C-alpha atoms as one frame of an Amber mdcrd trajectory, in Angstrom:
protein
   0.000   0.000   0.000   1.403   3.296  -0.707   2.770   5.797   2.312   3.441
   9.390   1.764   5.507  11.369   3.904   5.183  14.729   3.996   7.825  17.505
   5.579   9.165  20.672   5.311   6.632  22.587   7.740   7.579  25.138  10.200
   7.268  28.452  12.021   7.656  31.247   9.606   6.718  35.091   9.427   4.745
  36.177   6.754   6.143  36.794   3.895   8.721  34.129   4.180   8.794  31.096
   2.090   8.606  26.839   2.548   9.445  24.150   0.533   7.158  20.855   1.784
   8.117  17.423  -0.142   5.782  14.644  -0.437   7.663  11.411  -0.646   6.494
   8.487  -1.742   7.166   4.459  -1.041   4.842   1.664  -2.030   4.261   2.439
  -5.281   5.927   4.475  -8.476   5.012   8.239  -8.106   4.581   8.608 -11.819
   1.574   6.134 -12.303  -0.499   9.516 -10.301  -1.387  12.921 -10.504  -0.566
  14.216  -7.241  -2.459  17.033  -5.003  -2.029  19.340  -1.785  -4.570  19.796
   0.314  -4.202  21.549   3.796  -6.819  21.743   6.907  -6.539  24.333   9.426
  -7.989  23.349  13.125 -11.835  23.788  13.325 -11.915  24.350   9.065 -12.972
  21.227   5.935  -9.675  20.021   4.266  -9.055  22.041   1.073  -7.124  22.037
  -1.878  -4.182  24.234  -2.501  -2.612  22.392  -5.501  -2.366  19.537  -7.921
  -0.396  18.811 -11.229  -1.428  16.136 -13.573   0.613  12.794 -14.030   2.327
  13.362 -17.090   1.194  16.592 -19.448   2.477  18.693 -16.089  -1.189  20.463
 -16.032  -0.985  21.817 -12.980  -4.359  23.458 -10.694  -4.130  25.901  -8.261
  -7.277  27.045  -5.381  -7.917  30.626  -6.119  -6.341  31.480  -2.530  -2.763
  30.083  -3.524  -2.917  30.913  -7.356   0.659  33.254  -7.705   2.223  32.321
  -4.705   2.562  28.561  -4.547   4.180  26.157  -7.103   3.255  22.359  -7.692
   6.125  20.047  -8.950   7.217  16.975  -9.157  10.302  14.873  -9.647   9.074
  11.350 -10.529  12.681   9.912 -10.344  12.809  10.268  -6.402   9.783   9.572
  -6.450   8.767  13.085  -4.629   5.762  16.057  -5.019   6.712  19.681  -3.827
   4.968  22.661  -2.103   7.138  25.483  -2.988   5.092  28.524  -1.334   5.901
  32.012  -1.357   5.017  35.005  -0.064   2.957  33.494   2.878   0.178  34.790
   5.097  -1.488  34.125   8.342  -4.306  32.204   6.383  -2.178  29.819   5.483
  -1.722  27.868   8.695  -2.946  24.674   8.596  -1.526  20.917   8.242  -0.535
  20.150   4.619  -1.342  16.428   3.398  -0.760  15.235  -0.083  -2.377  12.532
  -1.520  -3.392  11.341  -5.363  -6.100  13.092  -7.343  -8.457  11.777 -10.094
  -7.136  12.774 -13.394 -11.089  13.852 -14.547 -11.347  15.964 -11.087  -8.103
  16.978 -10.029  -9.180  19.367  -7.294 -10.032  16.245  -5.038  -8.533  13.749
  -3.373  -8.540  10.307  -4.722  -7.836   8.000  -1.673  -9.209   7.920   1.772
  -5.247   7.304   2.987  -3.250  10.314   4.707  -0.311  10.854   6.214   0.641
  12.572   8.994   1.021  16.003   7.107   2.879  18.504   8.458   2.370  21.579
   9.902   2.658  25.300   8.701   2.592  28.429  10.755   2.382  31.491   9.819
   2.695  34.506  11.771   1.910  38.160  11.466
C-alpha cells in the first residue's frame, strides 16, 4: 500500500517562504497525478494544488494561485509545495495525496499521512 511522507513545515513570518516534499514508497510516483490539500484546526480540508501525471497540467485554489508552485520529480519519487510570499491564512496541516485525473481538485484515496504543519505569523 502506498505511504506518503510529507515535511518541510515550520514556524515562519509572513512573507517568508517553505518548501514541503511529499515522498512516496509503495508504489511508483509517476503512475499519479498528485495534489495538496491543507486543513486548518476547526476548518474542511481544502485544496491548494495539484499537477497532472504526465502533461504537467498543474491546478491551483484561487487562494494560492501566484504564490505557490506544484512540482514533481518522478525519479525520487517526490511532489513539492514550494510557497511564497505566505500569510497568516495559510496555517494549517498540509497532506498530499493522489487526485483523479477527470477531477483533479479532489482527493482520490481515503489514505493520509501525517502532514505537516505550517505556521504562519503576522
Amino acid at each position: 500500500q502506498v505511504q506518503l511522507v510529507e515535511s518541510g513545515g515550520g514556524l515562519v513570518q509572513a512573507g517568508g517562504s517553505l518548501r514541503l516534499s511529499c515522498a512516496a514508497s509503495g508504489r511508483t510516483l509517476s503512475s499519479y497525478a498528485m495534489g495538496w490539500f491543507r486543513q486548518a484546526p476547526g476548518k474542511e480540508r481544502d485544496f491548494v494544488a495539484s499537477v497532472s501525471r504526465s502533461d504537467g497540467k498543474t491546478y491551483y485554489a484561487d487562494s494560492v494561485k501566484g504564490r505557490f508552485t506544484i512540482s514533481r520529480d518522478n525519479a525520487k519519487n517526490t511532489v513539492y509545495l514550494q510557497m511564497n510570499n505566505l500569510k497568516p491564512e495559510d496555517t494549517a496541516v498540509y497532506y498530499c495525496n493522489a487526485v483523479p485525473e477527470e477531477l483533479p481538485w479532489v482527493w482520490r484515496y481515503d489514505v493520509w499521512g501525517q502532514g505537516t504543519q505550517v505556521t504562519v505569523s503576522s
